[in-house]
PDB file of C-alpha atoms in Angstrom:
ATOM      1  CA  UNK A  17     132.130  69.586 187.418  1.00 40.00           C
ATOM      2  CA  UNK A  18     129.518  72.056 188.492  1.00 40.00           C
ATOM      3  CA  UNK A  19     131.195  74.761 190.557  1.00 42.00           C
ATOM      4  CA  UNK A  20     129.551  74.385 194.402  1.00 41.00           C
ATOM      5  CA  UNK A  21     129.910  77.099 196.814  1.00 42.00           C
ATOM      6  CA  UNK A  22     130.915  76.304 200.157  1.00 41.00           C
ATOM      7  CA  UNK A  23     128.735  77.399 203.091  1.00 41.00           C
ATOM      8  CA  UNK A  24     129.280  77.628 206.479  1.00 36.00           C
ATOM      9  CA  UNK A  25     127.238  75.516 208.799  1.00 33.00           C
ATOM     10  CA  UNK A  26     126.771  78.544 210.982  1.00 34.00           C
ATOM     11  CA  UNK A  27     124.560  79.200 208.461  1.00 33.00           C
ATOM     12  CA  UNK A  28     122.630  76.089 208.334  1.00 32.00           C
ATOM     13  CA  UNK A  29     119.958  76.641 210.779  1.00 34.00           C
ATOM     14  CA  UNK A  30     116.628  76.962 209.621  1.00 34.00           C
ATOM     15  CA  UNK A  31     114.242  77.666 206.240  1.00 35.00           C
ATOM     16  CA  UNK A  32     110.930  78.235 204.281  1.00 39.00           C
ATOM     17  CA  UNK A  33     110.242  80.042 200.636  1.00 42.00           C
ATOM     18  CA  UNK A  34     111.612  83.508 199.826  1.00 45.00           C
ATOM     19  CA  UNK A  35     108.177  84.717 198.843  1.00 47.00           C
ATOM     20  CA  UNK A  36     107.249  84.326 202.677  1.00 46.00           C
ATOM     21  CA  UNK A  37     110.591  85.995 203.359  1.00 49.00           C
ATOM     22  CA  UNK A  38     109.976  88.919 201.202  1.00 46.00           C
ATOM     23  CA  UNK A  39     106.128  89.210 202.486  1.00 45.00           C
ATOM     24  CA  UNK A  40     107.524  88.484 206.544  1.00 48.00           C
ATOM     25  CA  UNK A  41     107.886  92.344 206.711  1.00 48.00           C
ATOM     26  CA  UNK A  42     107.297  93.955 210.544  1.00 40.00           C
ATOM     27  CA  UNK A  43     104.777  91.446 211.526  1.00 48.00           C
ATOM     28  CA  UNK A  44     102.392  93.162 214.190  1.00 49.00           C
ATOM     29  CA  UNK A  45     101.993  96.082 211.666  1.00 41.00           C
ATOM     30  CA  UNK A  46     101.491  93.597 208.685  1.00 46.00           C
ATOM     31  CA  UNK A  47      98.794  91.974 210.788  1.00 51.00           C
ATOM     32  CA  UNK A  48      97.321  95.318 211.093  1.00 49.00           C
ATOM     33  CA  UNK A  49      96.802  95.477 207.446  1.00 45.00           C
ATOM     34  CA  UNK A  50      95.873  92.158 207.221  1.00 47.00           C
ATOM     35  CA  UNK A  51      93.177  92.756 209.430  1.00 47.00           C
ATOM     36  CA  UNK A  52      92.027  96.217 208.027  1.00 48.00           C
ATOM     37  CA  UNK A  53      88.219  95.992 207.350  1.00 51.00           C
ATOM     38  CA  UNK A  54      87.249  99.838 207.393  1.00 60.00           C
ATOM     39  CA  UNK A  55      87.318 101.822 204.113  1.00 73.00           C
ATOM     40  CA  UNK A  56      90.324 103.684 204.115  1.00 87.00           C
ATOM     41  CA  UNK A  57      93.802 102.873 202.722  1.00 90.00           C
ATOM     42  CA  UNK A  58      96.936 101.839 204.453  1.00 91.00           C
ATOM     43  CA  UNK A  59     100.695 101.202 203.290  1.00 94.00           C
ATOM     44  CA  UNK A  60     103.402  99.945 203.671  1.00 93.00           C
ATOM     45  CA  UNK A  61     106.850 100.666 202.155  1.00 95.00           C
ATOM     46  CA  UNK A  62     110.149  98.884 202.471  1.00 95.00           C
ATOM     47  CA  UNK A  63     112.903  97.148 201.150  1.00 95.00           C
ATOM     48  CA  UNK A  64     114.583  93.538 201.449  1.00 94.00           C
ATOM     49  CA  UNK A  65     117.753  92.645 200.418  1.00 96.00           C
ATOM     50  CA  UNK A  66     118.318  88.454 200.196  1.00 95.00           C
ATOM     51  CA  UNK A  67     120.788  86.004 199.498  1.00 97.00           C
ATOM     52  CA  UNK A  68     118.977  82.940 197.910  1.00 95.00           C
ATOM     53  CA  UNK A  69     119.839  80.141 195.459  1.00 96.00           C
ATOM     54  CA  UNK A  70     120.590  81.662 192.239  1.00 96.00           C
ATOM     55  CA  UNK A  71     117.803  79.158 190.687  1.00 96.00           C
ATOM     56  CA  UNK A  72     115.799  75.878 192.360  1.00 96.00           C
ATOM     57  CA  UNK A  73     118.436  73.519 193.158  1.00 97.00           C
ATOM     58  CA  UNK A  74     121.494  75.675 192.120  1.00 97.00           C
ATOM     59  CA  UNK A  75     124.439  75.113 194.572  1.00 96.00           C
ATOM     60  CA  UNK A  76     125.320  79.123 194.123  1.00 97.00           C
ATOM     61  CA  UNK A  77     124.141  81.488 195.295  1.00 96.00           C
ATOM     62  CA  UNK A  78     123.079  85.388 194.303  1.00 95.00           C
ATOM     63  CA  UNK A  79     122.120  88.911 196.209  1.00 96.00           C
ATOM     64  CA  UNK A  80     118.997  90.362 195.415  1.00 93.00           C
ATOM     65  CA  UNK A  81     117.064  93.514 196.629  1.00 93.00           C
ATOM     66  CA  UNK A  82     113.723  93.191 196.770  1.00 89.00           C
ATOM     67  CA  UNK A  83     110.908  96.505 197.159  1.00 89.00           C
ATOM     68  CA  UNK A  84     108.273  95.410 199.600  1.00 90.00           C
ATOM     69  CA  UNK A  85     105.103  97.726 198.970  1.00 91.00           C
ATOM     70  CA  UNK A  86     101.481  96.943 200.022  1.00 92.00           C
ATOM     71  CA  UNK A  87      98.420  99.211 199.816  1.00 94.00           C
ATOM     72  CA  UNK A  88      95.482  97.779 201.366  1.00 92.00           C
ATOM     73  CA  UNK A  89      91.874  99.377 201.360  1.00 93.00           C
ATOM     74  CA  UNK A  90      89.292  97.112 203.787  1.00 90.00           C
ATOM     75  CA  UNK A  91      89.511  93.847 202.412  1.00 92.00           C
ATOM     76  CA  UNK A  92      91.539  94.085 198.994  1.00 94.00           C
ATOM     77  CA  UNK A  93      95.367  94.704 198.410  1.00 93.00           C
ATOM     78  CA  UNK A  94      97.998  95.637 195.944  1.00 94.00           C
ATOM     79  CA  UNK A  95     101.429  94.677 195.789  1.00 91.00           C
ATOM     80  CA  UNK A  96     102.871  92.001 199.061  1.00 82.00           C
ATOM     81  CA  UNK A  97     100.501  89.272 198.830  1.00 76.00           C
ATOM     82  CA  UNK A  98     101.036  87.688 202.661  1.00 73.00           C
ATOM     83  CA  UNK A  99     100.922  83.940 202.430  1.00 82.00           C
ATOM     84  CA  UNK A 100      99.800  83.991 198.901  1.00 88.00           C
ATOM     85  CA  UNK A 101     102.850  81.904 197.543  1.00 88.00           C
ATOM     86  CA  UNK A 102     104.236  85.133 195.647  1.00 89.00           C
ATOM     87  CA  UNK A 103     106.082  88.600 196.289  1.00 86.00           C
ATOM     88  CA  UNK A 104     103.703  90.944 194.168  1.00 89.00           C
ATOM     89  CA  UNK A 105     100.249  90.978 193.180  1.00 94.00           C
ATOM     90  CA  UNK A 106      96.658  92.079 193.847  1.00 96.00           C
ATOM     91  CA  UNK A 107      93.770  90.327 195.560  1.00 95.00           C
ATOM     92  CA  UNK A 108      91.078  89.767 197.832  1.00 94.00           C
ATOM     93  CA  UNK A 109      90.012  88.743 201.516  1.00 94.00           C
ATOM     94  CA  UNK A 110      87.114  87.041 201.366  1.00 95.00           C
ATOM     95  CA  UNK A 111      86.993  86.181 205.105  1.00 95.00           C
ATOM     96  CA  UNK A 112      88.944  88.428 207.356  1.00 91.00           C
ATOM     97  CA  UNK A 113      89.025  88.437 211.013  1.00 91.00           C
ATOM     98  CA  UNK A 114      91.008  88.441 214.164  1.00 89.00           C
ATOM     99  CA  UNK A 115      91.644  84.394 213.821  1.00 95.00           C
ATOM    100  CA  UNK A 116      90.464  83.828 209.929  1.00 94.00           C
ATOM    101  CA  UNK A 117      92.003  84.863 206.626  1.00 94.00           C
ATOM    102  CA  UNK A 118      91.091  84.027 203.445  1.00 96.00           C
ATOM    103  CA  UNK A 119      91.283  84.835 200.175  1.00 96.00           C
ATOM    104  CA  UNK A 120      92.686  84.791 196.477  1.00 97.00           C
ATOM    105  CA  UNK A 121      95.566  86.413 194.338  1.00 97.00           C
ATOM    106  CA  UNK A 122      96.507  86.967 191.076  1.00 97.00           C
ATOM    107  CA  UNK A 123     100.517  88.110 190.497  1.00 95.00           C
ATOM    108  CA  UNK A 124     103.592  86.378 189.846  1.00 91.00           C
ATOM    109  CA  UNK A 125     107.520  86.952 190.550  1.00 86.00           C
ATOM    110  CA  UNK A 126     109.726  89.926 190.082  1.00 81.00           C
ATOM    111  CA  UNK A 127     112.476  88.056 188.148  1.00 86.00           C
ATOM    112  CA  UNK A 128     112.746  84.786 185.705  1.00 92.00           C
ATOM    113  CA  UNK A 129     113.275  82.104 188.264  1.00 94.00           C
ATOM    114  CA  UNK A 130     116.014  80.587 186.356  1.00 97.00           C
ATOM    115  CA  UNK A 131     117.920  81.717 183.545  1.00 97.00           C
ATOM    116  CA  UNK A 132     119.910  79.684 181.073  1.00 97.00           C
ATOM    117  CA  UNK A 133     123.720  81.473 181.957  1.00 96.00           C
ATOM    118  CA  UNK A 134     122.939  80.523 185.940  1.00 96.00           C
ATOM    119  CA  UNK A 135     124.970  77.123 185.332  1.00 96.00           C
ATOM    120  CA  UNK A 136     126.840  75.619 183.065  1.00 96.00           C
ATOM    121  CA  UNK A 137     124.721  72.747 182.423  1.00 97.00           C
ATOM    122  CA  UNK A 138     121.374  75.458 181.432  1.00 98.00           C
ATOM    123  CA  UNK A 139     123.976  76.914 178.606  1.00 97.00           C
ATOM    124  CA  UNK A 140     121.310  76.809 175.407  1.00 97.00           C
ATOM    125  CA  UNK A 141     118.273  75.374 177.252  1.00 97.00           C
ATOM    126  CA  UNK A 142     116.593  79.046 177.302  1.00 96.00           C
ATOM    127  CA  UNK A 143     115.737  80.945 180.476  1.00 97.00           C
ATOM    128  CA  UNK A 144     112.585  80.061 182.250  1.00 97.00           C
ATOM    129  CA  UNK A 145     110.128  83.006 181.693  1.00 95.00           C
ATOM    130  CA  UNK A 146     108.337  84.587 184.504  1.00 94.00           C
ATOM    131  CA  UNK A 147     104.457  84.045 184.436  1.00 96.00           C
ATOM    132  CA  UNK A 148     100.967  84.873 185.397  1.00 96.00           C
ATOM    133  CA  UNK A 149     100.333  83.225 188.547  1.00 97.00           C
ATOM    134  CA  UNK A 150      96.417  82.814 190.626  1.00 97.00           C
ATOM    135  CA  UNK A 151      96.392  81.639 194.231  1.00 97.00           C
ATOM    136  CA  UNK A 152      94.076  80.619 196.122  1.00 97.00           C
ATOM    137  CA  UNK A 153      95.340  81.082 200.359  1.00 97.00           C
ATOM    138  CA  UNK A 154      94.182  80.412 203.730  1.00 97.00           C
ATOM    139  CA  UNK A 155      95.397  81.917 207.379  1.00 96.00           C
ATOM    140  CA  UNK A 156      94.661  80.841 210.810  1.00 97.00           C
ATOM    141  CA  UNK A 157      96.327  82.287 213.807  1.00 95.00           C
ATOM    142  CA  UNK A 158      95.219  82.235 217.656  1.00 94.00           C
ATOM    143  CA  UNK A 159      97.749  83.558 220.344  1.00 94.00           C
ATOM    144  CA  UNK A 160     101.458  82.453 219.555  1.00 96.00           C
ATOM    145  CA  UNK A 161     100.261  80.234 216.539  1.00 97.00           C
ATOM    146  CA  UNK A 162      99.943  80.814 213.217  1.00 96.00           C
ATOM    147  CA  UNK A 163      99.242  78.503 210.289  1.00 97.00           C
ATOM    148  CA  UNK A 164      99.118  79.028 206.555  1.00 96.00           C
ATOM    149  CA  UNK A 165      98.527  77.248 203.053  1.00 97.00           C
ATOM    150  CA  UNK A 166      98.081  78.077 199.471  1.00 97.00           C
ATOM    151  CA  UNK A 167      97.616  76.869 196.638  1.00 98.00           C
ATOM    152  CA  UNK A 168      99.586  78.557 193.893  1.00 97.00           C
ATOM    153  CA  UNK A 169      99.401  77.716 189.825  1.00 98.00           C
ATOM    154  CA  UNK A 170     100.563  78.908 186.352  1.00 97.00           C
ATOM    155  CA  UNK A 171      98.061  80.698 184.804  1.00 97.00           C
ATOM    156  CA  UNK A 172     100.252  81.685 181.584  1.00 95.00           C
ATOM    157  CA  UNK A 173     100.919  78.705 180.592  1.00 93.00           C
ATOM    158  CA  UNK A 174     104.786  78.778 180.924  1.00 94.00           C
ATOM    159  CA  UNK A 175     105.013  75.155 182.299  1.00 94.00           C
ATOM    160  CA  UNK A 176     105.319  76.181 186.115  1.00 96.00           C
ATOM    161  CA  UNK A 177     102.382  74.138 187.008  1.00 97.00           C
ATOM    162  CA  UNK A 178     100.710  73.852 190.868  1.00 98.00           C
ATOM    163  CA  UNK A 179     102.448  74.087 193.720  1.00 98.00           C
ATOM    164  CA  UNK A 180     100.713  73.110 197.312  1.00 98.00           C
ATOM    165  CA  UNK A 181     102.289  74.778 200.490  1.00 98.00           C
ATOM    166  CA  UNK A 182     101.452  74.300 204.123  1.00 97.00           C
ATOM    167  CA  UNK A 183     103.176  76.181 207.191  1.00 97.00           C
ATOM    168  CA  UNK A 184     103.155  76.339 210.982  1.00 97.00           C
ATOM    169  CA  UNK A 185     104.778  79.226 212.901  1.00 97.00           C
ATOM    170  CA  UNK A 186     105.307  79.873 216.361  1.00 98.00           C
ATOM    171  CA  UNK A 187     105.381  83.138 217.599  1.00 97.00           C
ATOM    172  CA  UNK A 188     106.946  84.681 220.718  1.00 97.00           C
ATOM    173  CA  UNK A 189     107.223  88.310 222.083  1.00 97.00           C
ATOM    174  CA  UNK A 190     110.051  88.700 224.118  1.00 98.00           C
ATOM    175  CA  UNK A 191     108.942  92.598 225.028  1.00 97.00           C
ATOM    176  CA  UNK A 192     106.866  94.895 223.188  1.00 95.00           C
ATOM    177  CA  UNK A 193     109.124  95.581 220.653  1.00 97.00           C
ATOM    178  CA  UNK A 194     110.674  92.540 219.480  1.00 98.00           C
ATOM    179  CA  UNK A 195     109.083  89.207 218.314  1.00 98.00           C
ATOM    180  CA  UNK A 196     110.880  86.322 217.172  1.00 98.00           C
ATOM    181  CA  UNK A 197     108.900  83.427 214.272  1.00 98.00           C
ATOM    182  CA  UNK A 198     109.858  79.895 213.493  1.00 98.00           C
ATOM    183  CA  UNK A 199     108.293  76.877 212.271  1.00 98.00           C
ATOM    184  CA  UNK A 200     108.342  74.058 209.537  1.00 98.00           C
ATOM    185  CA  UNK A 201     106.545  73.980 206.226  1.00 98.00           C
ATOM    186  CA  UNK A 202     106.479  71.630 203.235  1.00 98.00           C
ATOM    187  CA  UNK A 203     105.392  71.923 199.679  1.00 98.00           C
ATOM    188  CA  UNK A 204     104.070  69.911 197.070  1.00 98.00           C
ATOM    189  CA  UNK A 205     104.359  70.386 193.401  1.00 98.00           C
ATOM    190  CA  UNK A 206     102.719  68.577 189.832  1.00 98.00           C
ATOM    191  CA  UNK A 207     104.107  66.848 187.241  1.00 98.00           C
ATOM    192  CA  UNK A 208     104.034  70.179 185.315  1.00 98.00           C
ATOM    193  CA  UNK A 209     106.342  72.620 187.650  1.00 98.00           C
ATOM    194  CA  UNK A 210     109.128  69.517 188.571  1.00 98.00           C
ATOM    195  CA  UNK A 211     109.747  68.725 185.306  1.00 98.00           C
ATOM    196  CA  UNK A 212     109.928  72.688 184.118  1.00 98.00           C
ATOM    197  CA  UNK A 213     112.700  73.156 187.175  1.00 98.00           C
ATOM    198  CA  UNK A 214     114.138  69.396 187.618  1.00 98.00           C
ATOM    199  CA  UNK A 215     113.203  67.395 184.864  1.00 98.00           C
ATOM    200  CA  UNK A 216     115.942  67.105 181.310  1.00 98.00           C
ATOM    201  CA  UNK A 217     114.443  66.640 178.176  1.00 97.00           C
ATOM    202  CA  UNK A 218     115.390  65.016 174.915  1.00 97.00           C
ATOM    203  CA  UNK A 219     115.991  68.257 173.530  1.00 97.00           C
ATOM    204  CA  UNK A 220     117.966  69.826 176.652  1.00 97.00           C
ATOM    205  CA  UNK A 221     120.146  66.108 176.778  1.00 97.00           C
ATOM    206  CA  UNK A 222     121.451  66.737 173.910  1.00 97.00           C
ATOM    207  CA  UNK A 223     122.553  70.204 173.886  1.00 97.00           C
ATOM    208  CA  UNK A 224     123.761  69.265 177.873  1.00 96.00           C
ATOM    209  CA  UNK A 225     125.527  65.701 176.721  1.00 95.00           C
ATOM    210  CA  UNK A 226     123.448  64.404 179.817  1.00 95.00           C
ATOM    211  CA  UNK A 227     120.509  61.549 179.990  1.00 97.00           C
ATOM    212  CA  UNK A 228     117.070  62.773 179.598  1.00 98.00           C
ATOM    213  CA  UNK A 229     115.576  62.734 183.327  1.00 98.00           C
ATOM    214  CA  UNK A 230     111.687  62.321 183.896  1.00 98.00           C
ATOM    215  CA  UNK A 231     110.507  64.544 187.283  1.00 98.00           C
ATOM    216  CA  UNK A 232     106.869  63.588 188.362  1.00 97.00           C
ATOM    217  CA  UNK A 233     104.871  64.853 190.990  1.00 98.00           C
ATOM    218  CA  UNK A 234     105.264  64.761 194.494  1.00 98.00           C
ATOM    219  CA  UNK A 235     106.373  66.296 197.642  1.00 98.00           C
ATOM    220  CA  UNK A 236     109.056  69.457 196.729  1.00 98.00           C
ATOM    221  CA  UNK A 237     110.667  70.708 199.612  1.00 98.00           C
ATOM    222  CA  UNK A 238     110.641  70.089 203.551  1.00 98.00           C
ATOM    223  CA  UNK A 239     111.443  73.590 205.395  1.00 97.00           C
ATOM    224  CA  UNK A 240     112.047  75.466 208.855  1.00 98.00           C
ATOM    225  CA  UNK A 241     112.729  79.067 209.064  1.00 97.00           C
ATOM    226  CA  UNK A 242     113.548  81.428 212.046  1.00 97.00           C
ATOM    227  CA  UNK A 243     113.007  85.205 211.937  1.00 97.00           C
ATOM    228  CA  UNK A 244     113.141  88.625 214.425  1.00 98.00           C
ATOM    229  CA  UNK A 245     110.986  91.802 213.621  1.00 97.00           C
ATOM    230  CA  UNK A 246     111.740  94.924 216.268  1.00 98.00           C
ATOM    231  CA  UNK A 247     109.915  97.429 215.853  1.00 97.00           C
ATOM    232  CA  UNK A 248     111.690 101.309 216.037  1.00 97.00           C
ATOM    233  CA  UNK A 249     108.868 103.304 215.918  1.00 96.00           C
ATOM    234  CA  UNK A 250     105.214 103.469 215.462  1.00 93.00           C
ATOM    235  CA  UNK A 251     106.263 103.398 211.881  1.00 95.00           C
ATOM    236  CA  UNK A 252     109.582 102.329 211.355  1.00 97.00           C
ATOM    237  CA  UNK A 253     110.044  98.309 211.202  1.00 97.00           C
ATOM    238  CA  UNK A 254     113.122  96.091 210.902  1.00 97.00           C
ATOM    239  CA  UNK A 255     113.889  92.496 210.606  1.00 97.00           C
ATOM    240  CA  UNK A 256     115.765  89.526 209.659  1.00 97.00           C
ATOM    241  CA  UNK A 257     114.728  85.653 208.173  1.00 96.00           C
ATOM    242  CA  UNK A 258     117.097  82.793 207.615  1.00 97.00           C
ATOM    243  CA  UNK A 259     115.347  80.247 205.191  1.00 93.00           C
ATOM    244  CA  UNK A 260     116.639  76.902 204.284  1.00 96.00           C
ATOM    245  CA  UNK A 261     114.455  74.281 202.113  1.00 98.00           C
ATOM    246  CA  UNK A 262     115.570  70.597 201.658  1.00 98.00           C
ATOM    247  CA  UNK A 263     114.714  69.052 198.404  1.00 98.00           C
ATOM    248  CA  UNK A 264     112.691  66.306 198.226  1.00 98.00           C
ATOM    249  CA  UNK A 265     111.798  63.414 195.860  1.00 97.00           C
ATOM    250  CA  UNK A 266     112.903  63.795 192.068  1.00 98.00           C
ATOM    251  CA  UNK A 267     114.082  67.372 192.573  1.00 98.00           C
ATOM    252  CA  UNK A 268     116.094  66.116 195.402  1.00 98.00           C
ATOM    253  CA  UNK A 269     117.622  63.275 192.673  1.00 97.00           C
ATOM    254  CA  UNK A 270     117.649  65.328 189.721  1.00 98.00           C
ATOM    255  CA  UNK A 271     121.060  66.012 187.322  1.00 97.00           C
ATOM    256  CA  UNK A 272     120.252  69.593 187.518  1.00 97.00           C
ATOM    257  CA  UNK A 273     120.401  69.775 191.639  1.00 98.00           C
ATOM    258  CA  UNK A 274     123.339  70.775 192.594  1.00 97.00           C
ATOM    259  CA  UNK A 275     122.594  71.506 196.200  1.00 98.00           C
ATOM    260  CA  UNK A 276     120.008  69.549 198.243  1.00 98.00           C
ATOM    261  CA  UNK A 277     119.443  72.194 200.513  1.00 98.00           C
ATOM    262  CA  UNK A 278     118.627  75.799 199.235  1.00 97.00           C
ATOM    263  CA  UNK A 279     119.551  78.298 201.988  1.00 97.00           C
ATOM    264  CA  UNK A 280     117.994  81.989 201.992  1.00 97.00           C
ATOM    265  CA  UNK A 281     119.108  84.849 204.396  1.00 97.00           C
ATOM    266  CA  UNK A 282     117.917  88.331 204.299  1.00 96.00           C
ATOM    267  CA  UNK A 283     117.213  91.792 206.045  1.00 97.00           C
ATOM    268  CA  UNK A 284     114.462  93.839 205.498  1.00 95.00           C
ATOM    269  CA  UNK A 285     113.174  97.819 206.961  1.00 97.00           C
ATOM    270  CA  UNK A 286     109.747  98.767 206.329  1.00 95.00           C
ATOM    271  CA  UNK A 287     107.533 101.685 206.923  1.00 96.00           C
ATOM    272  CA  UNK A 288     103.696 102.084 207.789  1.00 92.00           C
ATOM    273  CA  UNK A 289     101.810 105.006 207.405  1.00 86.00           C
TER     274      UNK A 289
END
């Protein structure tokens, strides 16, 4: 049997995808850069440090520390691509305003989302590689409400597909210093990325002694997530996210699954100058 690892329902509260976790650095001074449309740079430097499912659907769990770096200059930017559906990259605003953002991305993730020694059932399927991903995102936020979608796909051919994500937050400020987030979110993926992370095939049931399993298209994940930013300084930013996704359709029913519900917590400083 698959080892599980037990977590407390304290814990249980609320979720969305790590990429927005990593990119949900010190809000009203990542707005700032969001917003930037004068020609001259700004940064931001930081550093997260999250405790997320050690692959989609695992049922352990691993630390990770994450640099969060952005450099914008007017409407481009290098490094945290906010609400682009990935932790590092470089792209462009093509509309940005007080109420209107959007743009595209190209990037991908920091690490191979899973690897073959995560679980005992991967043991000679190979790791899945990390890969060239374009995205294609969209912002809207008016007073306390804020609401995001991308569209994120493979473009290195590595069998991680398209992936469709849509997500309203509520913000509130309880002084000038401290603003809490939450909100729900779902995601949709293709044919191509469930059967990459879910699906077993011929090949990978035989090495595993398990049935082959078929994973189509459909809806992924349903999410809610709660965070807090306080801001120290003028500079100095510090927060916290807890993230929790349930799985859905044939990811949700899939031999590889070992946990329906993929929990994320993490911490994260940052500095603007």
């Amino acid at each position: 049997m698959i080892h599980r690892r037990k977590r407390s329902a304290l814990f249980i509260l609320s979720g969305a995808t790590l990429a927005a976790a990593i990119t949900a650095q010190d809000a009203r001074a990542q707005a700032r850069l969001e917003q930037a449309s004068d020609e001259t740079w700004r940064f931001s430097a930081g550093l997260g440090v999250f405790d997320r499912p050690r692959y989609p659907g695992s049922g352990d769990s691993q630390v990770v520390a994450v640099p969060l770096v952005t450099a914008n200059y007017g409407r481009y930017f290098i490094g945290g691509t906010p609400g682009a559906g990935f932790p590092f990259g470089v792209g462009f605003n093509l509309i940005q305003d007080d109420t209107w953002r959007f743009g595209v991305a190209l990037g991908g993730e920091l690490t191979k989302p899973r690897k073959a020694s995560d679980a005992p059932l991967l043991h000679g399927w190979g790791d899945i590689p990390e890969t060239a991903l374009g995205s294609v995102f969209a912002t809207y936020s008016l007073d306390w409400l804020t609401v995001r979608g991308f569209l994120v796909s493979d473009l290195g051919s590595n069998g991680q597909g398209t992936r469709i994500a849509f997500d309203v937050e509520g913000k509130y400020m309880v002084n000038e210093r401290l603003l809490l987030t939450a909100g729900p979110g779902i995601t949709w993926a293709n044919g191509s990325y469930t059967q990459t992370f879910y699906g077993i095939t011929a090949a990978q049931s035989l090495i595993a002694g398990v049935p082959p399993y078929r994973a189509g298209a459909g809806l992924n994940t349903v999410r809610f997530s709660i965070g807090a930013q306080y801001q120290l300084t003028e500079q100095w930013g510090i927060g916290a996210s807890i993230i929790t996704a349930w799985l859905q359709g044939d990811a949700k029913r899939s031999p590889i699954t070992e946990d329906k519900t993929q929990n994320t917590y993490g911490v994260f400083a940052s500095y603007r100058f």
